[in-house]
Short mmCIF file of C-alpha atoms in Angstrom, two decimals:
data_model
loop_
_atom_site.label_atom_id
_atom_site.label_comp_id
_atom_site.label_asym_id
_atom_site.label_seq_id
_atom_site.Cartn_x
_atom_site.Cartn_y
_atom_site.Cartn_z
CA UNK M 1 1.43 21.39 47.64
CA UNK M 2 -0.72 18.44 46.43
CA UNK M 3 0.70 15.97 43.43
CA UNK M 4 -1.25 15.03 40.72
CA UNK M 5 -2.27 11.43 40.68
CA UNK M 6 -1.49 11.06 36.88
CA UNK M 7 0.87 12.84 34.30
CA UNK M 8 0.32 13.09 30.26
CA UNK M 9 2.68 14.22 27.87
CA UNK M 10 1.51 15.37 24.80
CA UNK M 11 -1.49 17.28 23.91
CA UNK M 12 -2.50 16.59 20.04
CA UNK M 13 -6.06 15.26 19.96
CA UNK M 14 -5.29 11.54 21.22
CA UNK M 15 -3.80 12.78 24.05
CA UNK M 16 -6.18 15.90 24.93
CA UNK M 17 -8.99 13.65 25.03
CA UNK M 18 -7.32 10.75 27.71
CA UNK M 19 -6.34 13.25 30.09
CA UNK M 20 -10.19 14.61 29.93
CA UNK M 21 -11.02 11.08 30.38
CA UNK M 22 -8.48 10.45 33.29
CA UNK M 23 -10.10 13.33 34.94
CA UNK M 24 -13.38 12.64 34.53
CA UNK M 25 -12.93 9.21 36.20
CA UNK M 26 -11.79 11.35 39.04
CA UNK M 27 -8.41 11.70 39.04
CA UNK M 28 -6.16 15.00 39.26
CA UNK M 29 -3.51 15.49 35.99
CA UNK M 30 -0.48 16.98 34.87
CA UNK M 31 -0.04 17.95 31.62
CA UNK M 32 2.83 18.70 29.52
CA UNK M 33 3.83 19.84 25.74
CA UNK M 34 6.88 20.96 24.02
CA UNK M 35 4.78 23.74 22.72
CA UNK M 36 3.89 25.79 25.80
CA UNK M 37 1.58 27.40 23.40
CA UNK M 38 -0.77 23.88 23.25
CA UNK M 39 -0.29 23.34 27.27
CA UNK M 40 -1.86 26.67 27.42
CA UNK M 41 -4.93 26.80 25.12
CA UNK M 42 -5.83 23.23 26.24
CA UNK M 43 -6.05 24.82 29.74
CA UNK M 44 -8.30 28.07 28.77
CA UNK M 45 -10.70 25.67 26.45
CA UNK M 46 -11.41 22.76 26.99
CA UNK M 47 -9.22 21.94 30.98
CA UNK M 48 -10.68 25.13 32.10
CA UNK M 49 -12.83 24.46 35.61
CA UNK M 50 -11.20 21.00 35.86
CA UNK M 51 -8.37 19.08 37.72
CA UNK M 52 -5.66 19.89 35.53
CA UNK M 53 -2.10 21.50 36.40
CA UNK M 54 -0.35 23.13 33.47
CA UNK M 55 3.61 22.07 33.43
CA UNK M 56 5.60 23.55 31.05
CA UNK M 57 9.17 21.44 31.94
CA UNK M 58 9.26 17.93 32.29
CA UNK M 59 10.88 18.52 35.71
CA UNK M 60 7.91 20.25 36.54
CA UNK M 61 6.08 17.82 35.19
CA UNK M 62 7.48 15.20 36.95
CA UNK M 63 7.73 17.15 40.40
CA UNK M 64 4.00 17.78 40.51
CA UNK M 65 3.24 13.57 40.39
CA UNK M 66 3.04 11.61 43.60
CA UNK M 67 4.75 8.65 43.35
CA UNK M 68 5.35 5.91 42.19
CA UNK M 69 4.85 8.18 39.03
CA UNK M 70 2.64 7.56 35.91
CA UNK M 71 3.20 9.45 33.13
CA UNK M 72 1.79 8.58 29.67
CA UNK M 73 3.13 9.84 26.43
CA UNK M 74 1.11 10.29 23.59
CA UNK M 75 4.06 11.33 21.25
CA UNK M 76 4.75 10.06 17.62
CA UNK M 77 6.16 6.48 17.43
CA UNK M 78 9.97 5.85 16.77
CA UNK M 79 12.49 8.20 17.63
CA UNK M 80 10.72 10.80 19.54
CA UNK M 81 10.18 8.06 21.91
CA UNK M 82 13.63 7.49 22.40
CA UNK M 83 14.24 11.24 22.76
CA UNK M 84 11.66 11.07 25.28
CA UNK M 85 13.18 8.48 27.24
CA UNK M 86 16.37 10.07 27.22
CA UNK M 87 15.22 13.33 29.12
CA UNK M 88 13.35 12.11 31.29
CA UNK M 89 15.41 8.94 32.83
CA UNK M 90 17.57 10.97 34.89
CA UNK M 91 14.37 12.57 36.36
CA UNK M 92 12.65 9.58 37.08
CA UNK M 93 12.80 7.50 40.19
CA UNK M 94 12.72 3.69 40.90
CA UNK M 95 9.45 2.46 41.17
CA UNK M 96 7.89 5.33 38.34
CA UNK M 97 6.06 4.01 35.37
CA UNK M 98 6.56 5.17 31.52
CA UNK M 99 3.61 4.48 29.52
CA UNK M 100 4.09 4.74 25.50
CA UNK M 101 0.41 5.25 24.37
CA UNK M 102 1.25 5.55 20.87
CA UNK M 103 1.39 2.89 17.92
CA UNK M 104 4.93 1.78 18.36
CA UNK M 105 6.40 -0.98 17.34
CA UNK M 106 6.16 -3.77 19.17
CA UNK M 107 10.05 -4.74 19.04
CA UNK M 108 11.18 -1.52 19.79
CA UNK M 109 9.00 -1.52 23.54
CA UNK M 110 10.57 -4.96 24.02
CA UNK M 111 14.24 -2.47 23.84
CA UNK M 112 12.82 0.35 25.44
CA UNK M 113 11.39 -2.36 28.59
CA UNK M 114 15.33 -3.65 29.22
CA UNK M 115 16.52 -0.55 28.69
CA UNK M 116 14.22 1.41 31.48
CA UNK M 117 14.14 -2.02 33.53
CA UNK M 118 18.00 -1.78 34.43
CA UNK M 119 17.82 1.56 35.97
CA UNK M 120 14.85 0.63 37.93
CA UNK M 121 11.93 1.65 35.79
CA UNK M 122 9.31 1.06 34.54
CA UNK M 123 8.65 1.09 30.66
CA UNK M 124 4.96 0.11 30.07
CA UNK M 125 3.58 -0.22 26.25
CA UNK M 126 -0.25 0.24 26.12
CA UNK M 127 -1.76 0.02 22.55
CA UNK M 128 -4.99 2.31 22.45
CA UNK M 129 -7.97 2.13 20.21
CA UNK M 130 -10.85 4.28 19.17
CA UNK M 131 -9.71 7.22 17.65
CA UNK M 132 -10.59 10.31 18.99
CA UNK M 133 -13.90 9.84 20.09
CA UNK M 134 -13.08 6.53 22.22
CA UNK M 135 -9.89 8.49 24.05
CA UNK M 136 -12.13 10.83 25.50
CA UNK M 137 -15.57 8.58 26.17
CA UNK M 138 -13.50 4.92 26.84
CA UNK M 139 -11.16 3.18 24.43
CA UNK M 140 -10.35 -0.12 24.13
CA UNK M 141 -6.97 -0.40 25.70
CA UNK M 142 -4.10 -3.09 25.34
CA UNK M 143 -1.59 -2.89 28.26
CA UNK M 144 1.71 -4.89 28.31
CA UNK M 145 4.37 -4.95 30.60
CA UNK M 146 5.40 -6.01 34.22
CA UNK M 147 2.61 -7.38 36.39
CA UNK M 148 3.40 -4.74 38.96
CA UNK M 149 3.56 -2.11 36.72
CA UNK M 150 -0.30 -3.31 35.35
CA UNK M 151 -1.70 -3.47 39.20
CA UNK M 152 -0.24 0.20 39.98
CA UNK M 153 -2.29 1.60 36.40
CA UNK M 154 -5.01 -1.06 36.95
CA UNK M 155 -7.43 1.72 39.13
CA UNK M 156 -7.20 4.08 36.08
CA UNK M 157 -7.10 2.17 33.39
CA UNK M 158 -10.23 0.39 34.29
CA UNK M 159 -12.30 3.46 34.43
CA UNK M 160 -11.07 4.78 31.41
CA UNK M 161 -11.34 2.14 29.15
CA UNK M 162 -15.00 1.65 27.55
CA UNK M 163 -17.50 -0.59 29.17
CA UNK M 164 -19.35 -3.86 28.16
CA UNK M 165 -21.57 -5.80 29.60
CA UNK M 166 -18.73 -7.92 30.62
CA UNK M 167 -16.37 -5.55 32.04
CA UNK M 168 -14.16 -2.85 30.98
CA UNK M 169 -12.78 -2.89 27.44
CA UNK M 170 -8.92 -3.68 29.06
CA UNK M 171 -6.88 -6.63 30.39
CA UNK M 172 -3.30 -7.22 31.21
CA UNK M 173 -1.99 -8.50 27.58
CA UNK M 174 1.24 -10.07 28.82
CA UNK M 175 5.47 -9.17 29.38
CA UNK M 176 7.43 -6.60 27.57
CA UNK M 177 5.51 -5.42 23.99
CA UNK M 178 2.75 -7.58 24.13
CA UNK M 179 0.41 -4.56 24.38
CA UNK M 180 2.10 -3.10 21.40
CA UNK M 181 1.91 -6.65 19.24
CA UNK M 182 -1.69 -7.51 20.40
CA UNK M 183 -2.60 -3.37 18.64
CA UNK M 184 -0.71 -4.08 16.16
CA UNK M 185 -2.28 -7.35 14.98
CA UNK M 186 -5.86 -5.75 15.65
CA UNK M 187 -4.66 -2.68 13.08
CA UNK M 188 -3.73 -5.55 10.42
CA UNK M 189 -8.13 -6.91 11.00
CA UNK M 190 -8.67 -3.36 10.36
CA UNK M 191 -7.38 -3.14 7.64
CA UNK M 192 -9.13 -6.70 6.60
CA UNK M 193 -12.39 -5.54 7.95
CA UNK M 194 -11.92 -1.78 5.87
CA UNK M 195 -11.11 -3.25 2.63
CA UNK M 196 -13.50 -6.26 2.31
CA UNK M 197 -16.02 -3.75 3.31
CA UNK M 198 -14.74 -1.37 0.49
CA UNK M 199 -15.21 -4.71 -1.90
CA UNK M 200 -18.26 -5.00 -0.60
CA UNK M 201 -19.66 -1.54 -1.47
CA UNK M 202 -17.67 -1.85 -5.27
CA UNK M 203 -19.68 -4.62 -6.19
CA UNK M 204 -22.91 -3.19 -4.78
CA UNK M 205 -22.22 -0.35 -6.62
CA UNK M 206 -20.37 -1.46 -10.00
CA UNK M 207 -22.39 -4.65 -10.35
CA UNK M 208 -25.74 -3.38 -9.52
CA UNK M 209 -26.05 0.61 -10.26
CA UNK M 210 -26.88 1.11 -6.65
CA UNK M 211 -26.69 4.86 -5.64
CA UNK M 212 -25.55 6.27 -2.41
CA UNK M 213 -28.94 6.28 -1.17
CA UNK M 214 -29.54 2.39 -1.61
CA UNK M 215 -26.19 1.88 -0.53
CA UNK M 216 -27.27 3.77 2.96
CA UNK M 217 -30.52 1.17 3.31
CA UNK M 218 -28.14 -2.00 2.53
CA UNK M 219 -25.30 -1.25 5.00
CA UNK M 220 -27.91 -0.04 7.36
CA UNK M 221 -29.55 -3.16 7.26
CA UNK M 222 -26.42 -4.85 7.66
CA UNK M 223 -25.59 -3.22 10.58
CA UNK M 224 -29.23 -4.35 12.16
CA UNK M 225 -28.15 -8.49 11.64
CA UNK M 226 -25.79 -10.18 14.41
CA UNK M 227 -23.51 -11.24 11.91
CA UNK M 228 -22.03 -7.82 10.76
CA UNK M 229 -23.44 -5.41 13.33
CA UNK M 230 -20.03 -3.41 14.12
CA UNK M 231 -19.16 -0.44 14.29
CA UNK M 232 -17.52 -0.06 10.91
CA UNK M 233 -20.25 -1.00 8.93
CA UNK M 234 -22.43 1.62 11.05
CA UNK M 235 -19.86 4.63 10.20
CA UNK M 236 -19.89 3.18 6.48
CA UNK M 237 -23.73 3.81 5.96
CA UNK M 238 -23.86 7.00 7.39
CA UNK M 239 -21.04 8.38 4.69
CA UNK M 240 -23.14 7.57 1.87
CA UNK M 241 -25.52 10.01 3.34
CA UNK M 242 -23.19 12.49 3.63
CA UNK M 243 -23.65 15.27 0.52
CA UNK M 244 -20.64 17.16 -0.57
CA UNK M 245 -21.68 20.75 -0.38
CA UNK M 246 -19.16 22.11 -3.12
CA UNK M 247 -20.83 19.50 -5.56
CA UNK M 248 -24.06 18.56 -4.26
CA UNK M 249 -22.95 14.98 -5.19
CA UNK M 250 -22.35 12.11 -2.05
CA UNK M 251 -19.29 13.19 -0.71
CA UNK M 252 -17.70 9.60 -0.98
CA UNK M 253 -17.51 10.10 -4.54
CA UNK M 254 -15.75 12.97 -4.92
CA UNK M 255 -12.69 11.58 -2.29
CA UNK M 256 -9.65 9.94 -4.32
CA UNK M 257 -9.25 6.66 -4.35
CA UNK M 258 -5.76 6.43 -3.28
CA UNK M 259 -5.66 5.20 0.68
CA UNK M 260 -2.79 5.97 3.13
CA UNK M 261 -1.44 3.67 5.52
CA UNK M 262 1.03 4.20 8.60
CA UNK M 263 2.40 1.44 8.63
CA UNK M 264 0.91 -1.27 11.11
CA UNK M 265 -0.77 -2.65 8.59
CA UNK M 266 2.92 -3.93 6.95
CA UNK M 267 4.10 -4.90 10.30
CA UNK M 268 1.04 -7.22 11.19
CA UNK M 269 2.56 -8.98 7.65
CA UNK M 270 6.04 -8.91 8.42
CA UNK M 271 5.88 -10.61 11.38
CA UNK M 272 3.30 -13.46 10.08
CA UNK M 273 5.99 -13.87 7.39
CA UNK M 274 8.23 -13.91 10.23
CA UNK M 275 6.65 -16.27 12.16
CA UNK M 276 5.48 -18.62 9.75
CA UNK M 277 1.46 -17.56 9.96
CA UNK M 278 -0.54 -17.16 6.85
CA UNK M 279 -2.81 -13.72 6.78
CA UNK M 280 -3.58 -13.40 3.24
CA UNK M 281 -6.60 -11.45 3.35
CA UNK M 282 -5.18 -8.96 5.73
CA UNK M 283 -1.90 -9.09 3.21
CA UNK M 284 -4.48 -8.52 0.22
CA UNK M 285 -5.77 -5.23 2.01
CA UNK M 286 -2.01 -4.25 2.57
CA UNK M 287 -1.47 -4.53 -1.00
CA UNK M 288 -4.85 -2.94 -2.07
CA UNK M 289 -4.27 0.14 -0.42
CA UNK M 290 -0.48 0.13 -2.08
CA UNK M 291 -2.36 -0.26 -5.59
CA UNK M 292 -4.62 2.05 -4.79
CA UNK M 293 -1.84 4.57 -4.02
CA UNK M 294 -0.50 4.77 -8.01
CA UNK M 295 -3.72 6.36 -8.98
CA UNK M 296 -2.23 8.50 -11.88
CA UNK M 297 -0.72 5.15 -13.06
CA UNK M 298 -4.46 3.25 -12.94
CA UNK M 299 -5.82 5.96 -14.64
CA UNK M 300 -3.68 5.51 -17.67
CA UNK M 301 -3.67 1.67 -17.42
CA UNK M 302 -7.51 2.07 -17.65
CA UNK M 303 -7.36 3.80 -21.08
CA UNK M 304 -5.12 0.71 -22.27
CA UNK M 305 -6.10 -1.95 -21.02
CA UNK M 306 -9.92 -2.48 -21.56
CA UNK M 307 -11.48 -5.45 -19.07
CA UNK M 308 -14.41 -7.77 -19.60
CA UNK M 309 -17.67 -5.78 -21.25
CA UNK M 310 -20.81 -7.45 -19.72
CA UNK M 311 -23.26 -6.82 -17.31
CA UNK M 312 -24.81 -8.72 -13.78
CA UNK M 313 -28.52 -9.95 -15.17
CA UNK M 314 -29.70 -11.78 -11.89
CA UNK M 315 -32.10 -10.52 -9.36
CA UNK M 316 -30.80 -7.61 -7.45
CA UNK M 317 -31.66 -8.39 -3.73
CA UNK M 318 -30.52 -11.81 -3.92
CA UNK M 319 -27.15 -10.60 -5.27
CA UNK M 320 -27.04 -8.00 -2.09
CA UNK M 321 -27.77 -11.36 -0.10
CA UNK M 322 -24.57 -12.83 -1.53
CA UNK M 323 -22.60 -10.14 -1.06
CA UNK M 324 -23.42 -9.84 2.94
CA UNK M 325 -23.17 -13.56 2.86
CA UNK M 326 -19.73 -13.47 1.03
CA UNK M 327 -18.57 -10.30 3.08
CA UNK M 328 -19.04 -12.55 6.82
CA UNK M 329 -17.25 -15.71 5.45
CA UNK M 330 -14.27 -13.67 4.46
CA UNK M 331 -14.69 -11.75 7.79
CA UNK M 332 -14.37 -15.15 10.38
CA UNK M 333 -11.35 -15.91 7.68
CA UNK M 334 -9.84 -12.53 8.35
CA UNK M 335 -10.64 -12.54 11.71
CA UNK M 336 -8.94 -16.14 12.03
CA UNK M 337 -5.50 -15.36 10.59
CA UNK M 338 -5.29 -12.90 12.88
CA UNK M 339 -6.43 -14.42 16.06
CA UNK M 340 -3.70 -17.77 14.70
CA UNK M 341 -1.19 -14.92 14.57
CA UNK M 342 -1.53 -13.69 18.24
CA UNK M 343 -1.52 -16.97 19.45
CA UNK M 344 1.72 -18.54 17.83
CA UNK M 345 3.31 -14.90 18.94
CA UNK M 346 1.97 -15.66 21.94
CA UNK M 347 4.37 -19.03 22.56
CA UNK M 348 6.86 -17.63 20.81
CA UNK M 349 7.68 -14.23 21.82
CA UNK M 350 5.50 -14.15 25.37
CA UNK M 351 5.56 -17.20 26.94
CA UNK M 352 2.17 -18.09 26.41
CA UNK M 353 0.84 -15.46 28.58
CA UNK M 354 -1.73 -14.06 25.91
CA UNK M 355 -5.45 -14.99 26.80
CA UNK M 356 -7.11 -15.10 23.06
CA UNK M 357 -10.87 -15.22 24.33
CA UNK M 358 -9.97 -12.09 26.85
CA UNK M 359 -8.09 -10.21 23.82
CA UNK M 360 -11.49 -10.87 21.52
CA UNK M 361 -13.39 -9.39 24.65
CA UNK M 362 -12.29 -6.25 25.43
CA UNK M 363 -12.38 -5.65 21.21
CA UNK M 364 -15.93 -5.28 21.93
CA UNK M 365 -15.99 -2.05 22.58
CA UNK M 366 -14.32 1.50 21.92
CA UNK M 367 -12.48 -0.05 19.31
CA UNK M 368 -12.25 0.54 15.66
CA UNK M 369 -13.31 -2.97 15.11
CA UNK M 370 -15.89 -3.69 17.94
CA UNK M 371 -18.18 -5.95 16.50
CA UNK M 372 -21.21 -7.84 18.09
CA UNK M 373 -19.90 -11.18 16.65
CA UNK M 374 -16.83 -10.82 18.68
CA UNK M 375 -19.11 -12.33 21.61
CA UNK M 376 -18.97 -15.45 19.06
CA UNK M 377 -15.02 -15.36 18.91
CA UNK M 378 -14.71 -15.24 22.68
CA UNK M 379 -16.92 -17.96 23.51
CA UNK M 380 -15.16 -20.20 20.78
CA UNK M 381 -11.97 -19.40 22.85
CA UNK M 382 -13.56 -19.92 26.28
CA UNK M 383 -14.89 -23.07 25.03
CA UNK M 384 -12.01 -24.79 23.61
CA UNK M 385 -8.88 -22.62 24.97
CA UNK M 386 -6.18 -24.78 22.50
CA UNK M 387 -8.40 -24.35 19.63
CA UNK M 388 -6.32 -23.87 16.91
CA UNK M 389 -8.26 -22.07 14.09
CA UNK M 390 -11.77 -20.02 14.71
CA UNK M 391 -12.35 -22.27 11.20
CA UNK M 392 -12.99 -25.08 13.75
CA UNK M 393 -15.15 -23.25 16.58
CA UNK M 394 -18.78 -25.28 15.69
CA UNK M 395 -20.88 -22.13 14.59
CA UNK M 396 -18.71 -20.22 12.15
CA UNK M 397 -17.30 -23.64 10.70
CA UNK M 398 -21.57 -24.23 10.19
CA UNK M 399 -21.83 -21.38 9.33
CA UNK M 400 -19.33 -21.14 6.48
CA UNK M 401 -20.68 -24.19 5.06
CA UNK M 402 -23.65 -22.61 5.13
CA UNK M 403 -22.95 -19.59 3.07
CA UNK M 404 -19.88 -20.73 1.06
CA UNK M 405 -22.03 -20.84 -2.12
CA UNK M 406 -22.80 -17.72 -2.03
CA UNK M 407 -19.45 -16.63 -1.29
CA UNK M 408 -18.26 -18.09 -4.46
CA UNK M 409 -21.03 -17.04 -6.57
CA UNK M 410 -20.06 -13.48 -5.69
CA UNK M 411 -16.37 -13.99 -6.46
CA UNK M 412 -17.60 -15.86 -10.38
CA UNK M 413 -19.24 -12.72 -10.79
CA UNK M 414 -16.78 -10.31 -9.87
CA UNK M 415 -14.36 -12.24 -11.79
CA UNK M 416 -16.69 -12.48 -15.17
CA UNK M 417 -16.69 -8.61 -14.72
CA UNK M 418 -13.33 -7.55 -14.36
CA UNK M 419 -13.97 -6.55 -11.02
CA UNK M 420 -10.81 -6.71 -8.55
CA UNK M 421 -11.65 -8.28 -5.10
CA UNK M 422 -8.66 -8.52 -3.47
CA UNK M 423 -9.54 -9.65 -0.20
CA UNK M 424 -12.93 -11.75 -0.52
CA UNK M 425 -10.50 -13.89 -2.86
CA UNK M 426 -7.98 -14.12 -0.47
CA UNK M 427 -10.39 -15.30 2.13
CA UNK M 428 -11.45 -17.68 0.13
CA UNK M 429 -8.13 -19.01 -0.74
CA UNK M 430 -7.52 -19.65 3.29
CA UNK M 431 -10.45 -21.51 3.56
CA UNK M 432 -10.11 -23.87 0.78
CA UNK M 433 -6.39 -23.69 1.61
CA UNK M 434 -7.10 -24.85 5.16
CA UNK M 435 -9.66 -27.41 4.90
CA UNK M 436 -8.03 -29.60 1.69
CA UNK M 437 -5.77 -32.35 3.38
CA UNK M 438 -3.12 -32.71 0.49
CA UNK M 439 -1.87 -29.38 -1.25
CA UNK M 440 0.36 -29.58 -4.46
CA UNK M 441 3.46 -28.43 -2.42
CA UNK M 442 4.51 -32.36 -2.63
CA UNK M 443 5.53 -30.56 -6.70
CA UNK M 444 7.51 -27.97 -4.98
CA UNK M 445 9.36 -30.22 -2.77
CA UNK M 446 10.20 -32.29 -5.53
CA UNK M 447 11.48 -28.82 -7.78
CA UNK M 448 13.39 -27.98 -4.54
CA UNK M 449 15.08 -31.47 -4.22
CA UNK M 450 15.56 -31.69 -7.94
CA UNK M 451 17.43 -28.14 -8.16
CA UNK M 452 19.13 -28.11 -4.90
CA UNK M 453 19.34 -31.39 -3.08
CA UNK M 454 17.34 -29.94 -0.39
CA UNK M 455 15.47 -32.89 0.78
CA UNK M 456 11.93 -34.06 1.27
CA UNK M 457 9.58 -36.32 3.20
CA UNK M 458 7.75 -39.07 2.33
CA UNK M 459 4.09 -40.30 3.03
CA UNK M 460 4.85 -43.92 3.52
CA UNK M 461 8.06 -43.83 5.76
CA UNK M 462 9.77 -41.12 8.08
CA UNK M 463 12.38 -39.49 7.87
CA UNK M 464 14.20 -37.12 5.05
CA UNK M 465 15.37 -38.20 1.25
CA UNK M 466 17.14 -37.23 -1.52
CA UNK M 467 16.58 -38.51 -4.70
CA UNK M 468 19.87 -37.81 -7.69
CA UNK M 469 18.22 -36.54 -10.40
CA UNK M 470 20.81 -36.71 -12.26
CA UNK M 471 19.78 -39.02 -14.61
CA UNK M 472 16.53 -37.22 -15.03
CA UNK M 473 18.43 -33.85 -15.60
CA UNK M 474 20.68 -35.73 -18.34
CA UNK M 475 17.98 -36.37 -20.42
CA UNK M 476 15.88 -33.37 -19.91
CA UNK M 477 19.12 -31.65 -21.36
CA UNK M 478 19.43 -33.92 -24.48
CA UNK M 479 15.89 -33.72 -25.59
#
């Protein structure tokens, strides 16, 4: 009997569409799911006519796989994992390969890697992006793991992964859950990109009265420039065009404004709190979406607490400018906390292995954020491979002084009119955070020392000091 050159477990949407993607690249699958049920309708729909073999055991799953075995599970992230793991070690032979296609995180692949590593195995964690339409026609796919385990998955993965003009949309990432880390720091610029976008279209819309059909032409337009051609901003004009039939009103307006969130969006924070890297616009989108969430509460807070009463009185197209202007600057900034983040978890966690200009690359396609300027971030990296901040690269630091005015014109405004912009503020904050050479924390160091003898550094000499205060805190008590 022949084997199967590839096995999938799982068959929700994610994982229906890779294994019709594995086999149209020309290779034979296996596919499993708890619920026989799924195994069988995939086969009679949409696996009917193809290379597929129905398993409905994962030792039948496993027995129909030449080796060394590849197996990717599209399951839910956390425990099932485990649970998966557990069944299907004693199974498995040395040499077979364990991929975890799902968002997990990243520390828990790093366990899962030992774990599988000291019975011979292979654990593989391969962060996928694209949604459903770029599993079945080529995702952009982040592989981590042994170097062995990446040459033996190399042949597929290349074929399935979406295609540039510079290759396919996948690279080795680097050891143990740097696949996992590198998707979940690209979630945390989704969620940037999503909600300065989202400021973007409130102040289009709350500043200047534009309806869902003028919103279509701006983001349109948008989408036409090299700056913010991406894919995001092409999926955001076509909603506004989209009519609700129920209401006959633009369906966008009728969906709650309360946004949900799985949670890689909170671990791309924790770990830049853990590792000492400030992301504050992708933070700001965090928190957005965790404001947004207490709608009943905003709706009575609106009733109480009435906000500035004015209105914009400037010329309309050359506010839109700003905005697009004001929506790129705080796009390199979001784009640059998270690119600083990958590369400090890159020495600290991975040895240095991550590659940040080959990371940008294969974000150019299949992914929720491919973007045309991402050609921009990869030859900054390529350029200067030490470069610290994408603030520095030549043409978005020119480029930033270019359109900072307008940047902060739009932010006056939206502040004049009560209008919350989360993450074009925190954007800006990074900036003038990073380019001043002397912040006030000199104050804080002082507090610290003052309260709790916790030392500080001087300008003029080296080393660390202590001043007693205690005179100082003598009199501050008597007056």
């Amino acid at each position: 009997m022949s084997q199967q050159d590839f096995g999938l477990i799982g068959l929700a949407v994610m994982g229906e569409n890779l294994a019709l993607n594995v086999e149209r690249n020309g290779f034979s699958v296996a596919v499993y799911n708890r619920t026989a049920s799924k195994t069988d309708a995939f086969m009679a729909e949409r696996a009917s006519g193809r290379n597929f073999k129905a398993t409905y055991t994962l030792e039948e799953l496993v027995s129909s796989l030449e080796r060394p075995r590849r197996i990717l599970a599209m399951v839910k992230a956390g425990p099932p994992v485990d649970a998966l793991i557990e069944q299907l070690k004693p199974l498995l032979e040395p040499g077979d390969i364990l991929i975890d296609g799902g968002n997990s995180l990243y520390t828990d692949t790093e366990r899962r890697v030992k774990a599988m590593e000291a019975d011979g195995l292979c654990f593989f964690g391969m962060g996928v992006s694209g949604g459903e339409e770029g599993a079945l026609n080529g995702p952009s796919l982040m592989p981590g793991g042994s170097t062995d385990a990446y040459q033996a998955l190399e042949p597929i993965l290349t074929k399935i992964a979406a295609q540039v003009d510079d290759g396919p949309c996948v690279t080795y990432i680097g050891p143990g859950g740097a696949g996992h880390y590198v998707k979940m720091v690209h979630n945390g610029i989704e969620y940037g990109d999503m909600q300065l976008i989202a400021e973007a279209y409130d102040l289009l819309k709350t500043v200047l009265g534009l309806n869902h059909e003028q919103l279509h032409q701006v983001f349109s337009q948008w989408n036409t420039t090299p700056e913010l051609n991406s894919f995001l901003i092409e999926i955001t004009s076509e909603i506004f065009t989209y009519i609700d039939p129920d209401t006959n009103l633009p369906l966008v307006d009728v969906i709650v404004d309360a946004a949900a969130q799985k949670g890689t969006g909170r671990w791309t924070v924790e770990t830049a709190l853990e590792l000492g890297v400030s992301i504050p616009t992708i933070t700001a989108a965090v928190n957005a979406r965790i404001m947004s969430s207490i709608k009943a509460e905003r709706v009575a807070a609106a009733a109480a607490l009435p906000g500035p009463t004015g209105k914009y009185e400037g010329d309309t197209q050359e506010f839109i400018n700003k905005v697009r202007d004001a929506l790129y600057c705080s796009k390199i900034c979001s784009y640059a906390q998270g690119m600083a983040l990958i590369g400090k978890a890159s020495q600290e966690f991975f040895g240095g292995a991550l590659n940040l200009g080959e990371i940008a690359r294969i974000w150019k396609g299949g992914c929720i954020i491919r973007a045309g300027f991402l050609n921009k971030i990869k030859k900054a990296y390529d350029e200067n491979p030490t470069l610290p901040n994408l603030l520095l690269a030549p043409e978005f630091k020119q480029t930033i002084l270019d359109k900072q005015g307008a940047w902060r014109d739009v932010l006056i405004e939206a502040t004049r009119l009560g209008i919350a912009s989360p993450a074009f503020g925190a954007s800006l904050e990074y900036f003038d955070s990073y380019r001043r050479d002397r912040l006030p924390q000199n104050l804080t160091q002082a507090q610290r020392d003052f309260f709790g003898a916790h030392t500080y550094e001087r300008l003029d000499k080296p080393g660390s000091f202590h001043t007693e205060w205690v005179p100082i805190q003598e009199s501050t008590a008597e007056s």
